[in-house]
PDB file of C-alpha atoms in Angstrom:
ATOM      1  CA  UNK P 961       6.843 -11.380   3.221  1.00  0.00           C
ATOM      2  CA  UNK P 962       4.795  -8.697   1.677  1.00  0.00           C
ATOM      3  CA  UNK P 963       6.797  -5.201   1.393  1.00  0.00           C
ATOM      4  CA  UNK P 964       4.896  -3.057   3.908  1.00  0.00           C
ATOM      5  CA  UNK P 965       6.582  -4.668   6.574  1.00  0.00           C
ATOM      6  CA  UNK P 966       9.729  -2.978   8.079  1.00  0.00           C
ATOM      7  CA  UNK P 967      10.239  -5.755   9.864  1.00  0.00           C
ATOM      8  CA  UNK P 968       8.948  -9.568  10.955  1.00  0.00           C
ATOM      9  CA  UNK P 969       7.577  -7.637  13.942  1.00  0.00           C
ATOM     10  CA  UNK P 970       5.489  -5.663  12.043  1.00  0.00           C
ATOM     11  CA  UNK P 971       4.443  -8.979  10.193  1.00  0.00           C
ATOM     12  CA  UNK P 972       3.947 -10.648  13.527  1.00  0.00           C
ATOM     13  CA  UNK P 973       1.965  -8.183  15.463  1.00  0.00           C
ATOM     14  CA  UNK P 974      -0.685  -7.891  12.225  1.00  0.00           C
ATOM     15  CA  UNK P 975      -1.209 -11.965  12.500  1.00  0.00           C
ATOM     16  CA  UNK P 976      -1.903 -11.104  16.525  1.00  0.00           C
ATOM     17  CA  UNK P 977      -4.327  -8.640  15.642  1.00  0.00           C
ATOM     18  CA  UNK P 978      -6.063 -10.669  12.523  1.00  0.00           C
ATOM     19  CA  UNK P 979      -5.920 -13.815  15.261  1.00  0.00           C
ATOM     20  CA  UNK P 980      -7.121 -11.112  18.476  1.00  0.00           C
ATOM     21  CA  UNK P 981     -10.007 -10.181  16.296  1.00  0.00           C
ATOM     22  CA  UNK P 982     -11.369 -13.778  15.193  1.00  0.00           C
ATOM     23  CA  UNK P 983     -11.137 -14.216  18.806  1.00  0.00           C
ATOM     24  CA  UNK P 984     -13.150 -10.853  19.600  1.00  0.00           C
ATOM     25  CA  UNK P 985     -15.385 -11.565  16.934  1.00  0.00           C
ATOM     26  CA  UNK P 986     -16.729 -15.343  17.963  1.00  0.00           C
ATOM     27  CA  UNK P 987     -17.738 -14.269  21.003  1.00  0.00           C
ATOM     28  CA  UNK P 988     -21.062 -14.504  22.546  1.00  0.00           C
ATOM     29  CA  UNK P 989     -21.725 -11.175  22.808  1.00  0.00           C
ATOM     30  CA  UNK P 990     -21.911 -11.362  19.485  1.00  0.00           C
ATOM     31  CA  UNK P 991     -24.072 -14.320  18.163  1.00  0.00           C
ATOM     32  CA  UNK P 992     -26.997 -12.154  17.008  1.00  0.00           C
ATOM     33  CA  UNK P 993     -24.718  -9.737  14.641  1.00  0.00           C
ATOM     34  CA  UNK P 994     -21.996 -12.359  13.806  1.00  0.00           C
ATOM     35  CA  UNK P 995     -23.457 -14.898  10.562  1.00  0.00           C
ATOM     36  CA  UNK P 996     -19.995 -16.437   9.967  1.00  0.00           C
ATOM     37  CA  UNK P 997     -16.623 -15.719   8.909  1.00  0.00           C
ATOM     38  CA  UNK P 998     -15.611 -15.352   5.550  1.00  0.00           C
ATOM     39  CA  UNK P 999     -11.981 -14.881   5.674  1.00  0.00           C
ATOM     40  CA  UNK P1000      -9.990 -16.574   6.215  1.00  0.00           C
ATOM     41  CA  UNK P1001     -13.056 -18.528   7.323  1.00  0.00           C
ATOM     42  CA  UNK P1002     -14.274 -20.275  10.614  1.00  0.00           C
ATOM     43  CA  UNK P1003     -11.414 -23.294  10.137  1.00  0.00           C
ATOM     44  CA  UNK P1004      -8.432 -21.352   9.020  1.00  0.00           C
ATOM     45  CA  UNK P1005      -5.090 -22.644   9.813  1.00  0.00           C
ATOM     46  CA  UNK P1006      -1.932 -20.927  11.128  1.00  0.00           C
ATOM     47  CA  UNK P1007      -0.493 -20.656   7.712  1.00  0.00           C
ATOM     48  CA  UNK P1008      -4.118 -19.531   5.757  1.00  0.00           C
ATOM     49  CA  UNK P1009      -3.776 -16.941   8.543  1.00  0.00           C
ATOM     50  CA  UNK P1010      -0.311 -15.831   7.795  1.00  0.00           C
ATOM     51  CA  UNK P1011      -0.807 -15.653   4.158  1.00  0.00           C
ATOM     52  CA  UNK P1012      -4.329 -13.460   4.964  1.00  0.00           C
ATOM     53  CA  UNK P1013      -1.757 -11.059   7.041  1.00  0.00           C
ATOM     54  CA  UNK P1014       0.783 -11.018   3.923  1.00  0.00           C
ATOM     55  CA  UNK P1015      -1.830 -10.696   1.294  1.00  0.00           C
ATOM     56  CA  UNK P1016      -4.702  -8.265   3.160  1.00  0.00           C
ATOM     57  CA  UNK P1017      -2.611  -5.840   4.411  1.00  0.00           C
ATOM     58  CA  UNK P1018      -2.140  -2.459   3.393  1.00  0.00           C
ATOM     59  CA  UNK P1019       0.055   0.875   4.312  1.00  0.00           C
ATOM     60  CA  UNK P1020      -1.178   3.710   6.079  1.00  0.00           C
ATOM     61  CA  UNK P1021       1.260   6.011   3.519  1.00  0.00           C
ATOM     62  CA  UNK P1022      -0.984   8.154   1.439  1.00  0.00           C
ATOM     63  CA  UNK P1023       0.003   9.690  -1.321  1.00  0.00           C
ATOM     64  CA  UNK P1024      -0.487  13.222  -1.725  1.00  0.00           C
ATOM     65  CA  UNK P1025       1.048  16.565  -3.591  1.00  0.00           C
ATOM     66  CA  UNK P1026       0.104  14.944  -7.029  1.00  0.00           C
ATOM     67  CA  UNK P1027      -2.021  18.303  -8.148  1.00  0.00           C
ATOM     68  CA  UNK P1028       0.596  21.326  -7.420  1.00  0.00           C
ATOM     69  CA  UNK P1029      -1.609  24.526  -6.668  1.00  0.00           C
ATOM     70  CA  UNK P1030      -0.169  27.636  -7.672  1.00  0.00           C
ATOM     71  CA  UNK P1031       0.244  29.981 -10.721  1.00  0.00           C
ATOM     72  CA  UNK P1032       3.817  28.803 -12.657  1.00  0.00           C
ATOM     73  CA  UNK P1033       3.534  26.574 -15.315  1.00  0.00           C
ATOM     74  CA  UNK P1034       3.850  22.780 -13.349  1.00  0.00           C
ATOM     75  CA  UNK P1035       0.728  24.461 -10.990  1.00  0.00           C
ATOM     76  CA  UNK P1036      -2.420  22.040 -12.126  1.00  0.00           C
ATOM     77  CA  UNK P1037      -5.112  24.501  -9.960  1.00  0.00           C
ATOM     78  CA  UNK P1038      -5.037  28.182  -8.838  1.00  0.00           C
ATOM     79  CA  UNK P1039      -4.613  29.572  -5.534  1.00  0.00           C
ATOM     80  CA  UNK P1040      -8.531  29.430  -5.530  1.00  0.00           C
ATOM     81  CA  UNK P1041      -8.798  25.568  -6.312  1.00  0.00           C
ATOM     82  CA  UNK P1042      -9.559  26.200  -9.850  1.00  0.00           C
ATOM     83  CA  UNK P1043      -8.390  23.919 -12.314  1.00  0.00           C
ATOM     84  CA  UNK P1044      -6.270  25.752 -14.931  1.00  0.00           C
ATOM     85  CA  UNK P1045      -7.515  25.437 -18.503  1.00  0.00           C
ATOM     86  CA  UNK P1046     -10.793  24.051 -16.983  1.00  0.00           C
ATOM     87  CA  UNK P1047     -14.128  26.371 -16.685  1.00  0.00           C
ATOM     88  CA  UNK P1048     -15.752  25.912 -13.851  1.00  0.00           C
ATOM     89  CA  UNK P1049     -13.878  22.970 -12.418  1.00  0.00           C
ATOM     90  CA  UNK P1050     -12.051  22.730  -9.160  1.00  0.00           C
ATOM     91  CA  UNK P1051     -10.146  20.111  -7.082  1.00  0.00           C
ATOM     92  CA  UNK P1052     -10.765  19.599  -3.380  1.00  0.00           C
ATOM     93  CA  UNK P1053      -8.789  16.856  -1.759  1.00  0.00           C
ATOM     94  CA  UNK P1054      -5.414  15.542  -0.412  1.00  0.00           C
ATOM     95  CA  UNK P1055      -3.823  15.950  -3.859  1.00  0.00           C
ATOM     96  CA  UNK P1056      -2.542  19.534  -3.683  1.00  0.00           C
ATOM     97  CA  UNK P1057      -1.080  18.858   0.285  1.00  0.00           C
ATOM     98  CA  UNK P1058       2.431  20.112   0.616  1.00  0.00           C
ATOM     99  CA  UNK P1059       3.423  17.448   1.866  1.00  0.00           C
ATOM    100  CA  UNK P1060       3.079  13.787   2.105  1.00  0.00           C
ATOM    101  CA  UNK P1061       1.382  12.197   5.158  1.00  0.00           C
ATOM    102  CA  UNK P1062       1.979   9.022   6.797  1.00  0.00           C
ATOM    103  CA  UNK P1063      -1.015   7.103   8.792  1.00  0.00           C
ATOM    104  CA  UNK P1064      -4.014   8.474   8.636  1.00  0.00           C
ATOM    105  CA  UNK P1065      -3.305  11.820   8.541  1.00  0.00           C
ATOM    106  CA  UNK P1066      -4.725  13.114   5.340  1.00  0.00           C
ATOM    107  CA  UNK P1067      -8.338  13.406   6.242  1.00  0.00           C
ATOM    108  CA  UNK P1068      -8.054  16.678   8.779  1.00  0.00           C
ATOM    109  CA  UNK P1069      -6.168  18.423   5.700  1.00  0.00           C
ATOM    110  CA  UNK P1070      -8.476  17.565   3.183  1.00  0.00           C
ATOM    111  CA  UNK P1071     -11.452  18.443   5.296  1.00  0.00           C
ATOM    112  CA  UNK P1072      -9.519  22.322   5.958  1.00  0.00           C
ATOM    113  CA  UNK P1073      -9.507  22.261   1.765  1.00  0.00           C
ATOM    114  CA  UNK P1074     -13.086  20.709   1.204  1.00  0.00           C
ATOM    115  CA  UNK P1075     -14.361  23.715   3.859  1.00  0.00           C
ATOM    116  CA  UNK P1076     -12.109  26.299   1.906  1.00  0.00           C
ATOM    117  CA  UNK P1077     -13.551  24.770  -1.363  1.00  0.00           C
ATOM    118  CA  UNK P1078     -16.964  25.177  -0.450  1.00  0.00           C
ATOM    119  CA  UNK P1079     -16.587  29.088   0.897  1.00  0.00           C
ATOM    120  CA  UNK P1080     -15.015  29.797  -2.685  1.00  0.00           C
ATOM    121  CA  UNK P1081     -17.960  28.175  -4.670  1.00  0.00           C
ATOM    122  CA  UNK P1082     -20.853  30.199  -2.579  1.00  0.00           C
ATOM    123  CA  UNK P1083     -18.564  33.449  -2.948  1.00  0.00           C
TER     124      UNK P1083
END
């Protein structure tokens, strides 16, 4: 079983969702978007199914704090965003959060740092 699972729970309820959404997905409602189904494809089997779930799946853990902001020695960019050693290049994104985030919770921070990146460039 692939590692992102905690547990075969967590491995089961992804092969009811990948199974819930063929289901969703071949319905009527949809005949003039749907053109087919690619993977696992329209005759998958139980098994081509489970392996999809093992293989295709992904964690929500996003890594972060890899660009330290600050003005020691280990800090990569300034207080200001700037990169040090760098004229006239800055880094805006989740890499200088202070802490690790798990789901999806990186994009509110890195929109707060993208806005504060933007108000230091126009001055």
């Amino acid at each position: 079983m692939a590692t992102i699972f905690g547990t075969d729970h967590d491995f089961e309820a992804v092969v009811r969702a990948i199974e819930a959404a063929r289901e969703l997905g071949s319905q009527q409602a949809f005949d003039n978007l749907r053109e087919g189904e690619l993977i696992p494809g329209p005759k998958a089997s139980a098994e081509e199914i489970r392996e999809l779930a093992r293989l295709a799946s992904a964690s929500f853990w996003t890594r972060s704090r890899t660009c330290k902001m600050g003005v020691d020695k280990l800090a990569v960019v300034d207080p200001e965003l700037r990169v040090h050693g760098i004229l006239g290049l800055r880094v805006a994104d989740a890499s200088m959060n202070a802490a690790d985030h798990y789901g999806p919770g990186t994009n509110a921070s890195t929109h707060m740092v993208a806005g504060r990146a933007a108000k230091l460039i126009l001055g």
